[in-house]
PDB file of C-alpha atoms and ligand atoms in Angstrom:
ATOM      1  CA  MET A   1      85.660  88.836  91.190  1.00 35.00           C
ATOM      2  CA  ARG A   2      85.787  85.080  90.963  1.00 43.00           C
ATOM      3  CA  LEU A   3      88.333  83.468  93.179  1.00 51.00           C
ATOM      4  CA  LEU A   4      90.218  80.482  91.892  1.00 42.00           C
ATOM      5  CA  ILE A   5      88.908  78.722  94.930  1.00 44.00           C
ATOM      6  CA  ARG A   6      85.359  78.728  93.583  1.00 51.00           C
ATOM      7  CA  PHE A   7      85.345  74.987  93.093  1.00 51.00           C
ATOM      8  CA  VAL A   8      81.719  74.593  92.525  1.00 50.00           C
ATOM      9  CA  LYS A   9      80.890  72.161  89.759  1.00 40.00           C
ATOM     10  CA  GLN A  10      77.195  72.751  89.674  1.00 39.00           C
ATOM     11  CA  ALA A  11      74.637  74.908  91.331  1.00 40.00           C
ATOM     12  CA  GLN A  12      71.551  72.772  91.209  1.00 39.00           C
ATOM     13  CA  ARG A  13      68.022  73.957  91.510  1.00 34.00           C
ATOM     14  CA  ARG A  14      67.047  73.762  95.120  1.00 33.00           C
ATOM     15  CA  THR A  15      65.372  70.466  95.678  1.00 32.00           C
ATOM     16  CA  GLN A  16      62.396  70.699  97.955  1.00 30.00           C
ATOM     17  CA  ILE A  17      63.182  67.894 100.285  1.00 30.00           C
ATOM     18  CA  ARG A  18      61.074  68.094 103.396  1.00 29.00           C
ATOM     19  CA  PRO A  19      62.470  65.924 106.123  1.00 31.00           C
ATOM     20  CA  ILE A  20      59.616  63.602 106.995  1.00 28.00           C
ATOM     21  CA  ARG A  21      61.319  61.162 109.299  1.00 30.00           C
ATOM     22  CA  HIS A  22      64.452  61.748 111.255  1.00 34.00           C
ATOM     23  CA  TYR A  23      66.902  59.251 112.533  1.00 34.00           C
ATOM     24  CA  ASN A  24      69.719  59.725 114.888  1.00 36.00           C
ATOM     25  CA  PHE A  25      72.111  57.314 116.486  1.00 33.00           C
ATOM     26  CA  SER A  26      74.810  57.247 119.056  1.00 30.00           C
ATOM     27  CA  THR A  27      77.084  54.734 117.393  1.00 29.00           C
ATOM     28  CA  VAL A  28      77.084  53.053 114.014  1.00 27.00           C
ATOM     29  CA  SER A  29      75.683  49.869 115.500  1.00 29.00           C
ATOM     30  CA  ASP A  30      73.051  51.640 117.575  1.00 31.00           C
ATOM     31  CA  LEU A  31      70.380  52.883 115.231  1.00 29.00           C
ATOM     32  CA  SER A  32      67.905  54.010 117.781  1.00 31.00           C
ATOM     33  CA  GLY A  33      65.763  56.170 115.536  1.00 33.00           C
ATOM     34  CA  THR A  34      65.271  58.548 118.446  1.00 33.00           C
ATOM     35  CA  LEU A  35      66.392  62.096 118.895  1.00 37.00           C
ATOM     36  CA  ARG A  36      68.596  63.404 121.600  1.00 39.00           C
ATOM     37  CA  ASP A  37      67.327  66.172 123.793  1.00 41.00           C
ATOM     38  CA  ASP A  38      70.188  68.467 123.096  1.00 43.00           C
ATOM     39  CA  PRO A  39      72.249  68.083 119.945  1.00 46.00           C
ATOM     40  CA  LYS A  40      74.985  70.124 121.585  1.00 46.00           C
ATOM     41  CA  GLY A  41      74.963  68.129 124.788  1.00 45.00           C
ATOM     42  CA  ASP A  42      76.365  64.936 123.349  1.00 43.00           C
ATOM     43  CA  THR A  43      79.391  64.869 121.139  1.00 39.00           C
ATOM     44  CA  SER A  44      79.096  61.204 120.104  1.00 47.00           C
ATOM     45  CA  CYS A  45      76.928  61.552 117.033  1.00 77.00           C
ATOM     46  CA  ALA A  46      74.097  63.841 117.924  1.00 92.00           C
ATOM     47  CA  TRP A  47      74.991  65.960 114.930  1.00 97.00           C
ATOM     48  CA  LEU A  48      73.870  63.506 112.251  1.00 97.00           C
ATOM     49  CA  CYS A  49      70.419  62.535 111.026  1.00 97.00           C
ATOM     50  CA  GLY A  50      69.018  61.499 107.696  1.00 97.00           C
ATOM     51  CA  SER A  51      66.259  60.133 105.507  1.00 96.00           C
ATOM     52  CA  SER A  52      66.761  56.545 106.693  1.00 95.00           C
ATOM     53  CA  PRO A  53      68.938  54.547 109.099  1.00 94.00           C
ATOM     54  CA  HIS A  54      70.550  52.935 106.084  1.00 95.00           C
ATOM     55  CA  ILE A  55      71.694  56.202 104.539  1.00 96.00           C
ATOM     56  CA  VAL A  56      72.941  57.496 107.893  1.00 96.00           C
ATOM     57  CA  GLU A  57      74.921  54.330 108.442  1.00 94.00           C
ATOM     58  CA  SER A  58      76.347  54.230 104.942  1.00 95.00           C
ATOM     59  CA  LEU A  59      77.557  57.836 105.121  1.00 96.00           C
ATOM     60  CA  ARG A  60      78.821  57.712 108.681  1.00 96.00           C
ATOM     61  CA  GLU A  61      82.413  56.828 107.772  1.00 96.00           C
ATOM     62  CA  PHE A  62      82.587  59.681 105.266  1.00 98.00           C
ATOM     63  CA  VAL A  63      81.393  62.548 107.465  1.00 98.00           C
ATOM     64  CA  ASP A  64      82.588  63.909 110.762  1.00 97.00           C
ATOM     65  CA  VAL A  65      81.784  66.837 113.022  1.00 97.00           C
ATOM     66  CA  GLN A  66      84.106  67.706 115.875  1.00 97.00           C
ATOM     67  CA  VAL A  67      82.154  69.827 118.305  1.00 97.00           C
ATOM     68  CA  ASP A  68      84.228  72.519 120.086  1.00 97.00           C
ATOM     69  CA  PHE A  69      87.173  71.944 117.786  1.00 98.00           C
ATOM     70  CA  ILE A  70      88.315  75.470 118.605  1.00 98.00           C
ATOM     71  CA  SER A  71      87.864  77.451 121.814  1.00 98.00           C
ATOM     72  CA  GLU A  72      86.064  80.777 122.205  1.00 98.00           C
ATOM     73  CA  GLU A  73      89.477  82.442 122.387  1.00 98.00           C
ATOM     74  CA  GLU A  74      90.631  80.806 119.162  1.00 98.00           C
ATOM     75  CA  GLN A  75      87.433  81.913 117.454  1.00 98.00           C
ATOM     76  CA  GLN A  76      88.145  85.461 118.589  1.00 98.00           C
ATOM     77  CA  VAL A  77      91.713  85.276 117.342  1.00 98.00           C
ATOM     78  CA  LEU A  78      90.530  84.057 113.944  1.00 98.00           C
ATOM     79  CA  MET A  79      87.877  86.767 113.770  1.00 98.00           C
ATOM     80  CA  ARG A  80      90.340  89.477 114.713  1.00 98.00           C
ATOM     81  CA  GLU A  81      92.585  88.381 111.874  1.00 97.00           C
ATOM     82  CA  LEU A  82      89.842  87.906 109.271  1.00 98.00           C
ATOM     83  CA  GLU A  83      87.376  90.681 109.989  1.00 98.00           C
ATOM     84  CA  PRO A  84      89.372  93.706 108.725  1.00 97.00           C
ATOM     85  CA  GLY A  85      89.839  92.167 105.262  1.00 97.00           C
ATOM     86  CA  LEU A  86      86.266  90.892 105.019  1.00 98.00           C
ATOM     87  CA  LYS A  87      84.778  94.209 106.092  1.00 98.00           C
ATOM     88  CA  LYS A  88      86.296  95.893 103.051  1.00 98.00           C
ATOM     89  CA  LYS A  89      84.168  93.730 100.771  1.00 97.00           C
ATOM     90  CA  ARG A  90      80.465  93.791 100.132  1.00 96.00           C
ATOM     91  CA  TYR A  91      78.174  90.820 100.409  1.00 96.00           C
ATOM     92  CA  GLU A  92      77.141  89.582  96.973  1.00 94.00           C
ATOM     93  CA  PHE A  93      73.464  88.851  96.560  1.00 91.00           C
ATOM     94  CA  ASP A  94      72.712  89.556  92.971  1.00 75.00           C
ATOM     95  CA  HIS A  95      73.940  86.492  91.080  1.00 71.00           C
ATOM     96  CA  TRP A  96      70.803  84.409  91.300  1.00 69.00           C
ATOM     97  CA  ASP A  97      72.419  81.441  89.560  1.00 71.00           C
ATOM     98  CA  ASP A  98      75.502  81.389  91.791  1.00 82.00           C
ATOM     99  CA  ALA A  99      75.923  78.490  94.149  1.00 92.00           C
ATOM    100  CA  ILE A 100      76.300  80.898  97.021  1.00 94.00           C
ATOM    101  CA  HIS A 101      73.958  83.713  97.892  1.00 95.00           C
ATOM    102  CA  GLY A 102      74.767  86.594 100.250  1.00 96.00           C
ATOM    103  CA  PHE A 103      78.476  86.087 100.715  1.00 96.00           C
ATOM    104  CA  ARG A 104      81.894  87.632 100.629  1.00 96.00           C
ATOM    105  CA  GLU A 105      85.062  85.629 100.605  1.00 96.00           C
ATOM    106  CA  THR A 106      88.806  85.622 100.600  1.00 97.00           C
ATOM    107  CA  GLU A 107      91.737  83.248 100.514  1.00 97.00           C
ATOM    108  CA  ARG A 108      94.576  83.246 102.968  1.00 97.00           C
ATOM    109  CA  VAL A 109      98.019  81.712 102.714  1.00 96.00           C
ATOM    110  CA  GLN A 110      99.802  83.444 105.581  1.00 96.00           C
ATOM    111  CA  TRP A 111      98.417  83.545 109.091  1.00 96.00           C
ATOM    112  CA  GLY A 112      99.492  85.058 112.384  1.00 96.00           C
ATOM    113  CA  ALA A 113     101.043  82.598 114.820  1.00 96.00           C
ATOM    114  CA  ALA A 114      97.893  81.817 116.836  1.00 95.00           C
ATOM    115  CA  CYS A 115      95.766  81.251 113.723  1.00 97.00           C
ATOM    116  CA  GLU A 116      98.540  79.269 112.081  1.00 97.00           C
ATOM    117  CA  ALA A 117      98.458  76.862 115.019  1.00 97.00           C
ATOM    118  CA  VAL A 118      94.707  76.342 114.549  1.00 98.00           C
ATOM    119  CA  ILE A 119      95.077  75.733 110.815  1.00 98.00           C
ATOM    120  CA  ARG A 120      97.904  73.281 111.444  1.00 97.00           C
ATOM    121  CA  ARG A 121      95.796  71.403 113.984  1.00 98.00           C
ATOM    122  CA  LEU A 122      92.849  71.330 111.593  1.00 98.00           C
ATOM    123  CA  ARG A 123      94.953  69.936 108.768  1.00 98.00           C
ATOM    124  CA  ALA A 124      96.654  67.341 110.957  1.00 97.00           C
ATOM    125  CA  HIS A 125      93.243  66.194 112.149  1.00 97.00           C
ATOM    126  CA  ALA A 126      91.370  66.159 108.853  1.00 98.00           C
ATOM    127  CA  PHE A 127      93.780  65.013 106.176  1.00 97.00           C
ATOM    128  CA  PRO A 128      95.670  61.778 105.705  1.00 89.00           C
ATOM    129  CA  GLN A 129      99.384  62.090 106.414  1.00 87.00           C
ATOM    130  CA  GLY A 130     101.342  62.998 103.304  1.00 88.00           C
ATOM    131  CA  SER A 131      98.217  64.366 101.620  1.00 91.00           C
ATOM    132  CA  GLN A 132      98.965  67.157  99.167  1.00 96.00           C
ATOM    133  CA  LEU A 133      97.129  70.150 100.518  1.00 97.00           C
ATOM    134  CA  LEU A 134      95.782  73.151  98.735  1.00 96.00           C
ATOM    135  CA  GLY A 135      97.906  76.075  99.988  1.00 94.00           C
ATOM    136  CA  PRO A 136      95.371  78.871 100.334  1.00 97.00           C
ATOM    137  CA  VAL A 137      92.679  78.512 102.964  1.00 98.00           C
ATOM    138  CA  HIS A 138      89.212  79.560 101.771  1.00 97.00           C
ATOM    139  CA  VAL A 139      87.338  81.968 104.017  1.00 98.00           C
ATOM    140  CA  LEU A 140      83.635  82.334 103.262  1.00 98.00           C
ATOM    141  CA  ASP A 141      81.534  84.922 105.072  1.00 98.00           C
ATOM    142  CA  LEU A 142      77.777  84.284 104.751  1.00 98.00           C
ATOM    143  CA  ASP A 143      75.434  87.088 105.672  1.00 98.00           C
ATOM    144  CA  LYS A 144      72.563  86.212 108.011  1.00 98.00           C
ATOM    145  CA  ALA A 145      70.378  86.096 104.901  1.00 97.00           C
ATOM    146  CA  GLY A 146      72.988  84.155 102.937  1.00 97.00           C
ATOM    147  CA  PHE A 147      73.006  80.478 102.064  1.00 97.00           C
ATOM    148  CA  ILE A 148      74.811  77.913  99.946  1.00 97.00           C
ATOM    149  CA  LYS A 149      72.836  76.042  97.325  1.00 95.00           C
ATOM    150  CA  PRO A 150      73.408  72.346  96.620  1.00 96.00           C
ATOM    151  CA  HIS A 151      76.635  71.768  94.742  1.00 96.00           C
ATOM    152  CA  ILE A 152      79.618  69.447  94.463  1.00 97.00           C
ATOM    153  CA  ASP A 153      83.076  70.983  94.700  1.00 96.00           C
ATOM    154  CA  SER A 154      85.029  70.626  91.470  1.00 95.00           C
ATOM    155  CA  VAL A 155      86.922  67.357  91.214  1.00 95.00           C
ATOM    156  CA  LYS A 156      89.465  69.107  89.014  1.00 93.00           C
ATOM    157  CA  PHE A 157      90.753  71.423  91.721  1.00 92.00           C
ATOM    158  CA  CYS A 158      89.956  69.664  94.926  1.00 95.00           C
ATOM    159  CA  GLY A 159      90.720  66.174  96.235  1.00 96.00           C
ATOM    160  CA  THR A 160      88.988  63.676  98.481  1.00 96.00           C
ATOM    161  CA  THR A 161      88.548  65.798 101.576  1.00 97.00           C
ATOM    162  CA  ILE A 162      86.902  69.085 102.535  1.00 98.00           C
ATOM    163  CA  ALA A 163      87.296  70.306 106.115  1.00 98.00           C
ATOM    164  CA  GLY A 164      85.653  73.448 107.449  1.00 98.00           C
ATOM    165  CA  LEU A 165      85.497  75.388 110.689  1.00 98.00           C
ATOM    166  CA  SER A 166      82.224  77.172 111.389  1.00 98.00           C
ATOM    167  CA  LEU A 167      82.514  80.524 113.168  1.00 98.00           C
ATOM    168  CA  LEU A 168      79.906  82.829 114.730  1.00 98.00           C
ATOM    169  CA  SER A 169      76.753  80.813 114.011  1.00 98.00           C
ATOM    170  CA  ASP A 170      75.309  77.335 114.289  1.00 98.00           C
ATOM    171  CA  SER A 171      74.101  76.007 110.958  1.00 98.00           C
ATOM    172  CA  VAL A 172      72.796  72.950 109.152  1.00 98.00           C
ATOM    173  CA  MET A 173      74.602  71.329 106.244  1.00 98.00           C
ATOM    174  CA  ARG A 174      72.507  69.039 104.085  1.00 98.00           C
ATOM    175  CA  LEU A 175      73.963  66.337 101.864  1.00 98.00           C
ATOM    176  CA  VAL A 176      71.662  64.988  99.135  1.00 98.00           C
ATOM    177  CA  HIS A 177      72.503  62.046  96.907  1.00 98.00           C
ATOM    178  CA  GLU A 178      73.232  63.368  93.435  1.00 97.00           C
ATOM    179  CA  GLU A 179      70.897  60.913  91.734  1.00 97.00           C
ATOM    180  CA  GLU A 180      68.561  59.705  94.473  1.00 96.00           C
ATOM    181  CA  LYS A 181      67.244  62.992  95.751  1.00 96.00           C
ATOM    182  CA  THR A 182      65.203  61.366  98.500  1.00 97.00           C
ATOM    183  CA  GLU A 183      68.427  60.159 100.143  1.00 97.00           C
ATOM    184  CA  TRP A 184      69.898  62.798 102.388  1.00 97.00           C
ATOM    185  CA  VAL A 185      71.610  63.463 105.677  1.00 97.00           C
ATOM    186  CA  ASP A 186      71.790  66.627 107.746  1.00 98.00           C
ATOM    187  CA  LEU A 187      74.832  67.660 109.757  1.00 98.00           C
ATOM    188  CA  PHE A 188      74.363  69.976 112.694  1.00 98.00           C
ATOM    189  CA  LEU A 189      77.320  72.378 112.683  1.00 98.00           C
ATOM    190  CA  PRO A 190      77.556  74.305 115.951  1.00 98.00           C
ATOM    191  CA  GLN A 191      79.744  77.368 115.918  1.00 98.00           C
ATOM    192  CA  ARG A 192      83.395  76.459 116.650  1.00 98.00           C
ATOM    193  CA  SER A 193      82.935  72.954 115.261  1.00 98.00           C
ATOM    194  CA  LEU A 194      84.929  71.349 112.481  1.00 98.00           C
ATOM    195  CA  TYR A 195      83.190  69.315 109.783  1.00 98.00           C
ATOM    196  CA  ILE A 196      84.893  66.921 107.420  1.00 98.00           C
ATOM    197  CA  LEU A 197      83.453  65.504 104.202  1.00 98.00           C
ATOM    198  CA  ARG A 198      85.353  62.654 102.632  1.00 97.00           C
ATOM    199  CA  LYS A 199      85.145  60.594  99.461  1.00 97.00           C
ATOM    200  CA  GLU A 200      81.524  59.494  98.850  1.00 97.00           C
ATOM    201  CA  ALA A 201      80.115  62.307 100.948  1.00 98.00           C
ATOM    202  CA  ARG A 202      82.090  64.751  98.904  1.00 97.00           C
ATOM    203  CA  TYR A 203      81.741  63.149  95.442  1.00 98.00           C
ATOM    204  CA  LYS A 204      78.309  61.506  95.381  1.00 98.00           C
ATOM    205  CA  TYR A 205      76.315  63.957  97.447  1.00 98.00           C
ATOM    206  CA  THR A 206      75.662  67.629  96.972  1.00 97.00           C
ATOM    207  CA  HIS A 207      76.223  69.790 100.045  1.00 98.00           C
ATOM    208  CA  GLU A 208      74.476  73.006 101.005  1.00 98.00           C
ATOM    209  CA  ILE A 209      74.134  75.333 103.976  1.00 98.00           C
ATOM    210  CA  MET A 210      70.501  76.008 104.794  1.00 98.00           C
ATOM    211  CA  LYS A 211      69.100  79.511 104.773  1.00 97.00           C
ATOM    212  CA  ASP A 212      67.721  80.786 108.064  1.00 98.00           C
ATOM    213  CA  ALA A 213      64.065  80.054 107.240  1.00 98.00           C
ATOM    214  CA  GLU A 214      64.922  76.423 106.389  1.00 98.00           C
ATOM    215  CA  SER A 215      67.519  75.863 109.060  1.00 98.00           C
ATOM    216  CA  PHE A 216      66.239  72.888 111.064  1.00 97.00           C
ATOM    217  CA  PHE A 217      68.073  69.899 112.455  1.00 97.00           C
ATOM    218  CA  ALA A 218      65.970  66.859 113.261  1.00 95.00           C
ATOM    219  CA  GLY A 219      62.907  69.039 113.491  1.00 95.00           C
ATOM    220  CA  ARG A 220      64.592  71.579 115.719  1.00 96.00           C
ATOM    221  CA  ARG A 221      65.124  75.134 114.667  1.00 97.00           C
ATOM    222  CA  VAL A 222      68.756  76.180 114.247  1.00 98.00           C
ATOM    223  CA  PRO A 223      68.704  79.977 113.865  1.00 98.00           C
ATOM    224  CA  ARG A 224      71.227  81.162 111.322  1.00 98.00           C
ATOM    225  CA  GLN A 225      73.269  84.279 112.031  1.00 98.00           C
ATOM    226  CA  ARG A 226      76.157  85.596 110.042  1.00 98.00           C
ATOM    227  CA  ARG A 227      78.445  82.595 109.577  1.00 98.00           C
ATOM    228  CA  ILE A 228      82.080  82.416 108.573  1.00 98.00           C
ATOM    229  CA  SER A 229      83.674  79.212 107.405  1.00 98.00           C
ATOM    230  CA  VAL A 230      87.387  78.526 107.183  1.00 98.00           C
ATOM    231  CA  ILE A 231      87.791  75.723 104.687  1.00 98.00           C
ATOM    232  CA  CYS A 232      90.827  73.585 103.918  1.00 98.00           C
ATOM    233  CA  ARG A 233      90.994  71.206 100.988  1.00 98.00           C
ATOM    234  CA  ASN A 234      93.460  68.748  99.573  1.00 97.00           C
ATOM    235  CA  LEU A 235      94.538  68.397  95.969  1.00 97.00           C
ATOM    236  CA  PRO A 236      93.340  65.710  93.577  1.00 94.00           C
ATOM    237  CA  GLU A 237      95.728  62.772  93.340  1.00 87.00           C
TER     238      GLU A 237
HETATM  239  C1  LIG B   1      81.996  75.913  99.407  1.00 88.01           C
HETATM  240  C2  LIG B   1      81.212  75.326 100.507  1.00 88.01           C
HETATM  241  C3  LIG B   1      80.747  75.249 102.878  1.00 88.01           C
HETATM  242  C4  LIG B   1      80.922  76.086 104.096  1.00 88.01           C
HETATM  243  O1  LIG B   1      82.510  77.031  99.558  1.00 88.01           O
HETATM  244  O2  LIG B   1      82.150  75.235  98.366  1.00 88.01           O
HETATM  245  O3  LIG B   1      80.550  74.364 100.299  1.00 88.01           O
HETATM  246  O4  LIG B   1      81.016  75.484 105.182  1.00 88.01           O
HETATM  247  N1  LIG B   1      81.295  75.885 101.734  1.00 88.01           N
HETATM  248  O5  LIG B   1      80.989  77.296 103.978  1.00 88.01           O
HETATM  249 MN1  LIG B   2      81.357  73.250  98.609  1.00 88.01          MN
END
């Protein structure tokens, strides 16, 4: 079954982009070109690296990762609410041309009180005030072997901003410029973090979630387990 929420405009052939050089920086004006010891240990900007300092700097205002956006307890509450419904579905692996491989998904409009509070906090944080939001929240459950191929969410159904919570597993999201395939950034998404893609990052770059075998951030392995994302979007203006 195809959910209305499947906003994917295009599932591109996987581009073989091997990160050759990595850059990381602590603030926009401090392009150190060095890597931090522990991407999780510093919440300033240790979650962003890319093909060049220029591309990292130019995308910085359009991407954000809030580490520890939810607590362990909130993750458990979300899982308790989502797991029964997800477990009834089977992971889909067989559509080779789909943008997403090894997934099951659902949409949710109504939440229990504790989850509702998290969703409200997420929306207040990620979206401009007065933004028209898409009602249903998209819940995407990726199997350990699952991954999301490069795509751009449909501009017809979804507005400037995509905000997603990552549950259960750390992962790497790669953004690749739609035309200049050598221009890319990687976002390190620890479990319980919130990522936000805005404007250029959402319109001009494809995004993807790396499969386990290719899940590296700045040369460091980021093992991929089963991962659930809880994604909120706004409506086009
Ligand atoms: C999508 C998507 C990212 C994620 O469903 O279109 O890109 O974090 N999901 O699961
Ligand atoms: Mn997407």
